[in-house]
PDB file of C-alpha atoms in Angstrom:
ATOM      1  CA  MET A   1       0.040   0.013  -0.049  1.00 93.00           C
ATOM      2  CA  TYR A   2       1.375   3.405  -0.895  1.00 95.00           C
ATOM      3  CA  LEU A   3       0.416   7.031  -0.829  1.00 95.00           C
ATOM      4  CA  ILE A   4      -1.393   8.199  -3.998  1.00 96.00           C
ATOM      5  CA  HIS A   5       0.426  10.847  -6.055  1.00 92.00           C
ATOM      6  CA  SER A   6       0.154  10.236  -9.789  1.00 96.00           C
ATOM      7  CA  LYS A   7      -2.883  11.143 -11.917  1.00 96.00           C
ATOM      8  CA  LYS A   8      -3.144   7.507 -13.025  1.00 97.00           C
ATOM      9  CA  ASP A   9      -3.379   6.415  -9.356  1.00 97.00           C
ATOM     10  CA  LYS A  10      -5.848   9.073  -8.480  1.00 97.00           C
ATOM     11  CA  LYS A  11      -8.052   8.015 -11.378  1.00 97.00           C
ATOM     12  CA  ARG A  12      -7.910   4.386 -10.293  1.00 97.00           C
ATOM     13  CA  ALA A  13      -8.709   5.201  -6.604  1.00 96.00           C
ATOM     14  CA  LEU A  14     -11.678   7.322  -7.645  1.00 96.00           C
ATOM     15  CA  GLU A  15     -12.897   4.470  -9.850  1.00 96.00           C
ATOM     16  CA  ILE A  16     -12.838   2.044  -6.900  1.00 95.00           C
ATOM     17  CA  PHE A  17     -14.469   4.553  -4.515  1.00 95.00           C
ATOM     18  CA  ASN A  18     -17.186   5.475  -7.049  1.00 95.00           C
ATOM     19  CA  ASP A  19     -18.043   1.807  -7.622  1.00 93.00           C
ATOM     20  CA  ALA A  20     -18.162   1.114  -3.883  1.00 91.00           C
ATOM     21  CA  PHE A  21     -19.943   4.213  -2.612  1.00 92.00           C
ATOM     22  CA  ILE A  22     -21.972   5.763  -5.440  1.00 92.00           C
ATOM     23  CA  ASP A  23     -25.257   4.612  -3.932  1.00 89.00           C
ATOM     24  CA  SER A  24     -24.206   4.575  -0.230  1.00 89.00           C
ATOM     25  CA  LEU A  25     -26.885   6.252   1.827  1.00 85.00           C
ATOM     26  CA  GLY A  26     -24.359   6.740   4.549  1.00 85.00           C
ATOM     27  CA  ILE A  27     -22.634   9.283   2.262  1.00 87.00           C
ATOM     28  CA  MET A  28     -25.184  10.408  -0.190  1.00 89.00           C
ATOM     29  CA  TRP A  29     -27.893  11.456   2.374  1.00 89.00           C
ATOM     30  CA  VAL A  30     -26.345  14.955   2.240  1.00 89.00           C
ATOM     31  CA  LEU A  31     -27.403  15.445  -1.403  1.00 91.00           C
ATOM     32  CA  LYS A  32     -30.672  17.215  -2.214  1.00 89.00           C
ATOM     33  CA  ARG A  33     -30.184  16.557  -5.985  1.00 84.00           C
ATOM     34  CA  LYS A  34     -28.948  12.919  -6.335  1.00 88.00           C
ATOM     35  CA  THR A  35     -27.594  12.862  -9.796  1.00 91.00           C
ATOM     36  CA  LEU A  36     -24.562  10.829 -10.977  1.00 92.00           C
ATOM     37  CA  ASN A  37     -22.518  14.029 -11.192  1.00 91.00           C
ATOM     38  CA  SER A  38     -23.493  15.061  -7.627  1.00 91.00           C
ATOM     39  CA  LYS A  39     -22.587  11.629  -6.280  1.00 94.00           C
ATOM     40  CA  LYS A  40     -19.241  11.610  -8.084  1.00 94.00           C
ATOM     41  CA  LEU A  41     -18.475  15.092  -6.805  1.00 93.00           C
ATOM     42  CA  THR A  42     -19.246  14.077  -3.241  1.00 92.00           C
ATOM     43  CA  ILE A  43     -16.776  11.165  -3.443  1.00 94.00           C
ATOM     44  CA  LYS A  44     -14.227  13.427  -5.114  1.00 94.00           C
ATOM     45  CA  VAL A  45     -14.559  15.925  -2.235  1.00 93.00           C
ATOM     46  CA  LEU A  46     -13.956  13.138   0.317  1.00 93.00           C
ATOM     47  CA  PHE A  47     -11.089  11.684  -1.810  1.00 95.00           C
ATOM     48  CA  TYR A  48      -9.295  15.013  -2.121  1.00 95.00           C
ATOM     49  CA  GLU A  49      -9.698  15.603   1.630  1.00 92.00           C
ATOM     50  CA  GLY A  50      -7.702  12.374   2.033  1.00 94.00           C
ATOM     51  CA  ILE A  51      -5.098  13.576  -0.504  1.00 95.00           C
ATOM     52  CA  ASP A  52      -4.809  16.924   1.315  1.00 94.00           C
ATOM     53  CA  LYS A  53      -4.247  15.139   4.620  1.00 93.00           C
ATOM     54  CA  LYS A  54      -1.591  12.803   3.037  1.00 94.00           C
ATOM     55  CA  GLY A  55      -3.865   9.836   3.755  1.00 94.00           C
ATOM     56  CA  ALA A  56      -4.940   8.538   0.377  1.00 96.00           C
ATOM     57  CA  TYR A  57      -3.612   5.062  -0.381  1.00 96.00           C
ATOM     58  CA  LEU A  58      -3.804   2.496  -3.196  1.00 96.00           C
ATOM     59  CA  THR A  59      -2.861  -1.156  -2.702  1.00 96.00           C
ATOM     60  CA  GLU A  60       0.147  -2.610  -4.534  1.00 94.00           C
ATOM     61  CA  ASP A  61      -2.102  -4.529  -6.975  1.00 92.00           C
ATOM     62  CA  LYS A  62      -4.138  -1.309  -7.526  1.00 94.00           C
ATOM     63  CA  ASN A  63      -7.403  -3.168  -6.507  1.00 94.00           C
ATOM     64  CA  GLY A  64      -7.971  -1.402  -3.228  1.00 94.00           C
ATOM     65  CA  ALA A  65      -8.116   2.146  -2.070  1.00 95.00           C
ATOM     66  CA  LEU A  66      -8.205   3.751   1.399  1.00 95.00           C
ATOM     67  CA  LEU A  67      -8.506   7.092   3.058  1.00 95.00           C
ATOM     68  CA  PHE A  68      -6.604   6.775   6.360  1.00 95.00           C
ATOM     69  CA  PHE A  69      -5.258   9.757   8.372  1.00 95.00           C
ATOM     70  CA  ASP A  70      -4.801  11.208  11.776  1.00 93.00           C
ATOM     71  CA  ASN A  71      -8.047  12.522  13.286  1.00 91.00           C
ATOM     72  CA  ASN A  72      -6.423  15.792  14.180  1.00 89.00           C
ATOM     73  CA  ASN A  73      -5.109  16.480  10.730  1.00 88.00           C
ATOM     74  CA  THR A  74      -7.042  19.524   9.348  1.00 85.00           C
ATOM     75  CA  ARG A  75      -5.074  20.192   6.145  1.00 88.00           C
ATOM     76  CA  THR A  76      -7.138  21.226   3.181  1.00 86.00           C
ATOM     77  CA  SER A  77      -6.493  22.824  -0.139  1.00 89.00           C
ATOM     78  CA  LEU A  78      -8.149  25.777  -1.830  1.00 90.00           C
ATOM     79  CA  ASN A  79      -9.231  23.503  -4.688  1.00 90.00           C
ATOM     80  CA  ASN A  80     -11.115  21.237  -2.306  1.00 88.00           C
ATOM     81  CA  ILE A  81     -12.723  24.171  -0.475  1.00 89.00           C
ATOM     82  CA  LEU A  82     -14.087  25.410  -3.824  1.00 91.00           C
ATOM     83  CA  ARG A  83     -15.328  21.826  -4.603  1.00 89.00           C
ATOM     84  CA  LYS A  84     -17.153  21.817  -1.297  1.00 90.00           C
ATOM     85  CA  ILE A  85     -18.709  25.186  -1.876  1.00 90.00           C
ATOM     86  CA  TRP A  86     -19.799  24.024  -5.401  1.00 90.00           C
ATOM     87  CA  LEU A  87     -21.279  20.862  -3.898  1.00 88.00           C
ATOM     88  CA  VAL A  88     -23.288  22.849  -1.290  1.00 90.00           C
ATOM     89  CA  ILE A  89     -24.547  25.468  -3.678  1.00 87.00           C
ATOM     90  CA  ILE A  90     -25.485  23.204  -6.586  1.00 87.00           C
ATOM     91  CA  TYR A  91     -26.322  19.846  -5.109  1.00 90.00           C
ATOM     92  CA  ALA A  92     -26.717  19.705  -1.289  1.00 89.00           C
ATOM     93  CA  GLY A  93     -28.227  23.026  -0.333  1.00 89.00           C
ATOM     94  CA  PHE A  94     -27.543  25.101   2.750  1.00 91.00           C
ATOM     95  CA  VAL A  95     -29.880  23.164   5.031  1.00 92.00           C
ATOM     96  CA  ASN A  96     -28.128  19.873   4.273  1.00 90.00           C
ATOM     97  CA  ALA A  97     -24.687  21.609   4.641  1.00 90.00           C
ATOM     98  CA  TYR A  98     -25.775  22.644   8.151  1.00 93.00           C
ATOM     99  CA  ARG A  99     -26.892  19.094   8.860  1.00 92.00           C
ATOM    100  CA  LEU A 100     -23.612  17.695   7.640  1.00 90.00           C
ATOM    101  CA  ILE A 101     -21.823  19.986  10.114  1.00 91.00           C
ATOM    102  CA  LYS A 102     -24.067  18.698  12.951  1.00 93.00           C
ATOM    103  CA  TYR A 103     -23.589  15.106  11.763  1.00 93.00           C
ATOM    104  CA  ARG A 104     -19.817  15.440  11.742  1.00 90.00           C
ATOM    105  CA  GLU A 105     -19.942  16.932  15.248  1.00 92.00           C
ATOM    106  CA  LEU A 106     -21.952  13.831  16.360  1.00 93.00           C
ATOM    107  CA  ILE A 107     -19.404  11.515  14.832  1.00 93.00           C
ATOM    108  CA  SER A 108     -16.511  13.432  16.428  1.00 92.00           C
ATOM    109  CA  ALA A 109     -18.217  13.425  19.871  1.00 93.00           C
ATOM    110  CA  THR A 110     -18.600   9.632  19.634  1.00 94.00           C
ATOM    111  CA  ARG A 111     -15.118   8.889  18.260  1.00 94.00           C
ATOM    112  CA  PRO A 112     -12.219   8.807  20.645  1.00 94.00           C
ATOM    113  CA  LYS A 113      -9.670  11.627  20.299  1.00 91.00           C
ATOM    114  CA  GLU A 114      -6.065  11.206  19.095  1.00 92.00           C
ATOM    115  CA  VAL A 115      -6.870   8.286  16.736  1.00 96.00           C
ATOM    116  CA  LEU A 116      -6.172   7.223  13.136  1.00 96.00           C
ATOM    117  CA  VAL A 117      -9.390   7.142  11.032  1.00 95.00           C
ATOM    118  CA  GLY A 118     -10.133   4.917   8.173  1.00 93.00           C
ATOM    119  CA  PHE A 119     -12.618   6.992   6.224  1.00 87.00           C
ATOM    120  CA  LEU A 120     -13.301   5.184   2.945  1.00 89.00           C
ATOM    121  CA  VAL A 121     -12.181   1.632   2.637  1.00 89.00           C
ATOM    122  CA  ALA A 122     -12.893  -0.158  -0.706  1.00 90.00           C
ATOM    123  CA  THR A 123     -11.689  -2.896  -2.997  1.00 90.00           C
ATOM    124  CA  ASP A 124     -12.527  -3.566  -6.597  1.00 89.00           C
ATOM    125  CA  GLN A 125     -15.540  -5.834  -6.492  1.00 81.00           C
ATOM    126  CA  ASN A 126     -14.923  -7.200  -9.961  1.00 81.00           C
ATOM    127  CA  VAL A 127     -11.735  -8.932  -8.883  1.00 78.00           C
ATOM    128  CA  ILE A 128     -12.216 -12.482  -7.617  1.00 73.00           C
ATOM    129  CA  GLY A 129      -9.922 -13.514  -4.734  1.00 69.00           C
ATOM    130  CA  ASN A 130      -9.057  -9.911  -4.206  1.00 66.00           C
ATOM    131  CA  GLY A 131      -6.029  -9.772  -1.830  1.00 87.00           C
ATOM    132  CA  ALA A 132      -6.294  -5.920  -1.565  1.00 88.00           C
ATOM    133  CA  ALA A 133      -8.582  -6.233   1.477  1.00 87.00           C
ATOM    134  CA  PHE A 134      -6.001  -8.215   3.428  1.00 89.00           C
ATOM    135  CA  GLU A 135      -3.229  -5.759   2.381  1.00 93.00           C
ATOM    136  CA  ILE A 136      -5.396  -2.793   3.533  1.00 93.00           C
ATOM    137  CA  LYS A 137      -6.081  -4.369   6.917  1.00 92.00           C
ATOM    138  CA  ASN A 138      -2.492  -5.539   7.420  1.00 93.00           C
ATOM    139  CA  GLN A 139      -1.068  -2.142   6.487  1.00 94.00           C
ATOM    140  CA  MET A 140      -3.540  -0.239   8.598  1.00 95.00           C
ATOM    141  CA  PHE A 141      -2.623  -2.402  11.562  1.00 96.00           C
ATOM    142  CA  GLU A 142       1.122  -1.992  10.867  1.00 95.00           C
ATOM    143  CA  ILE A 143       0.690   1.860  10.790  1.00 95.00           C
ATOM    144  CA  GLY A 144      -1.414   1.883  13.965  1.00 95.00           C
ATOM    145  CA  LYS A 145       1.107  -0.313  15.729  1.00 96.00           C
ATOM    146  CA  ASN A 146       4.131   1.725  14.596  1.00 95.00           C
ATOM    147  CA  LEU A 147       2.479   5.029  15.715  1.00 94.00           C
ATOM    148  CA  LYS A 148       0.964   3.424  18.811  1.00 95.00           C
ATOM    149  CA  LYS A 149      -2.420   4.852  17.932  1.00 95.00           C
ATOM    150  CA  THR A 150      -5.919   3.453  17.893  1.00 96.00           C
ATOM    151  CA  ILE A 151      -7.612   2.993  14.489  1.00 97.00           C
ATOM    152  CA  CYS A 152     -11.270   3.948  14.237  1.00 97.00           C
ATOM    153  CA  LEU A 153     -13.804   3.038  11.535  1.00 95.00           C
ATOM    154  CA  GLU A 154     -17.522   3.666  11.056  1.00 95.00           C
ATOM    155  CA  THR A 155     -20.054   2.051   8.818  1.00 94.00           C
ATOM    156  CA  SER A 156     -23.767   2.003   8.250  1.00 92.00           C
ATOM    157  CA  ILE A 157     -23.598  -1.166   6.090  1.00 90.00           C
ATOM    158  CA  PRO A 158     -24.448  -4.439   7.921  1.00 92.00           C
ATOM    159  CA  ARG A 159     -22.162  -6.491   5.686  1.00 90.00           C
ATOM    160  CA  VAL A 160     -19.205  -4.209   6.373  1.00 90.00           C
ATOM    161  CA  ARG A 161     -20.043  -4.366  10.074  1.00 94.00           C
ATOM    162  CA  ARG A 162     -19.535  -8.137  10.011  1.00 94.00           C
ATOM    163  CA  LEU A 163     -16.276  -7.774   8.057  1.00 90.00           C
ATOM    164  CA  TYR A 164     -14.822  -5.257  10.541  1.00 93.00           C
ATOM    165  CA  LYS A 165     -15.708  -7.638  13.400  1.00 94.00           C
ATOM    166  CA  LEU A 166     -14.091 -10.572  11.546  1.00 91.00           C
ATOM    167  CA  SER A 167     -11.026  -8.397  10.826  1.00 90.00           C
ATOM    168  CA  GLY A 168     -10.274  -7.872  14.492  1.00 92.00           C
ATOM    169  CA  TYR A 169     -11.999  -4.555  15.273  1.00 95.00           C
ATOM    170  CA  THR A 170     -14.065  -4.048  18.413  1.00 96.00           C
ATOM    171  CA  GLU A 171     -17.471  -2.383  18.075  1.00 97.00           C
ATOM    172  CA  TYR A 172     -17.646   0.296  20.732  1.00 97.00           C
ATOM    173  CA  ALA A 173     -20.659   2.384  19.878  1.00 96.00           C
ATOM    174  CA  GLU A 174     -23.896   2.381  17.878  1.00 96.00           C
ATOM    175  CA  ILE A 175     -25.995   5.480  17.076  1.00 95.00           C
ATOM    176  CA  LYS A 176     -29.031   6.203  14.921  1.00 95.00           C
ATOM    177  CA  HIS A 177     -28.331   8.459  11.973  1.00 93.00           C
ATOM    178  CA  PRO A 178     -29.999  11.822  12.730  1.00 92.00           C
ATOM    179  CA  TYR A 179     -31.359  12.391   9.187  1.00 91.00           C
ATOM    180  CA  GLU A 180     -31.740   8.903   7.657  1.00 90.00           C
ATOM    181  CA  ASP A 181     -33.160   5.587   8.643  1.00 91.00           C
ATOM    182  CA  LEU A 182     -29.641   4.165   9.250  1.00 92.00           C
ATOM    183  CA  THR A 183     -27.661   2.878  12.135  1.00 95.00           C
ATOM    184  CA  ILE A 184     -23.969   3.849  12.362  1.00 95.00           C
ATOM    185  CA  TRP A 185     -21.564   1.323  14.006  1.00 96.00           C
ATOM    186  CA  PHE A 186     -18.293   2.529  15.460  1.00 97.00           C
ATOM    187  CA  PHE A 187     -15.205   0.240  15.576  1.00 97.00           C
ATOM    188  CA  LYS A 188     -11.697   0.519  16.924  1.00 97.00           C
ATOM    189  CA  LYS A 189      -8.474  -1.388  17.094  1.00 96.00           C
ATOM    190  CA  GLU A 190      -6.167  -0.448  19.898  1.00 94.00           C
ATOM    191  CA  PHE A 191      -2.354  -0.946  19.928  1.00 89.00           C
TER     192      PHE A 191
END
């Protein structure tokens, strides 16, 4: 697993994230206008947030992608700020932008401080016997162990909840999504 730098790697990671999250209610709830362009822009904003925080990774086989960074990292770029403004004005609306701020505050209040956060974790679903998931898990654990920091993940997808449990994460909280009929499960791995 390595940090994404090249245009080719950015394109591949976005392809993996789009395939995995384009219809995820846990992400797309914020959109008032749910068009393909708005969904792709939402994922692009999240992806470039990971790039800005030096936490966007691609697996060696290029079949897995991950946003993984220190919770206290607040770096951002002017380009991504402009993307966020465009997303709010054109697709989400100011009411949903306000809800997103409140939602993120709720997540931050539930999540422990001083942790590493796995934000988007995805593998290419078209690859059979995909080893990328094991590489992501092993590399995340290695980074967490080396930095002596807890890793935190959240999901609203029951299948992913089971995968996180099987991967060695401990579920430490469960909350109802304030704006959708979803449950958010919180996981951590301590080192």
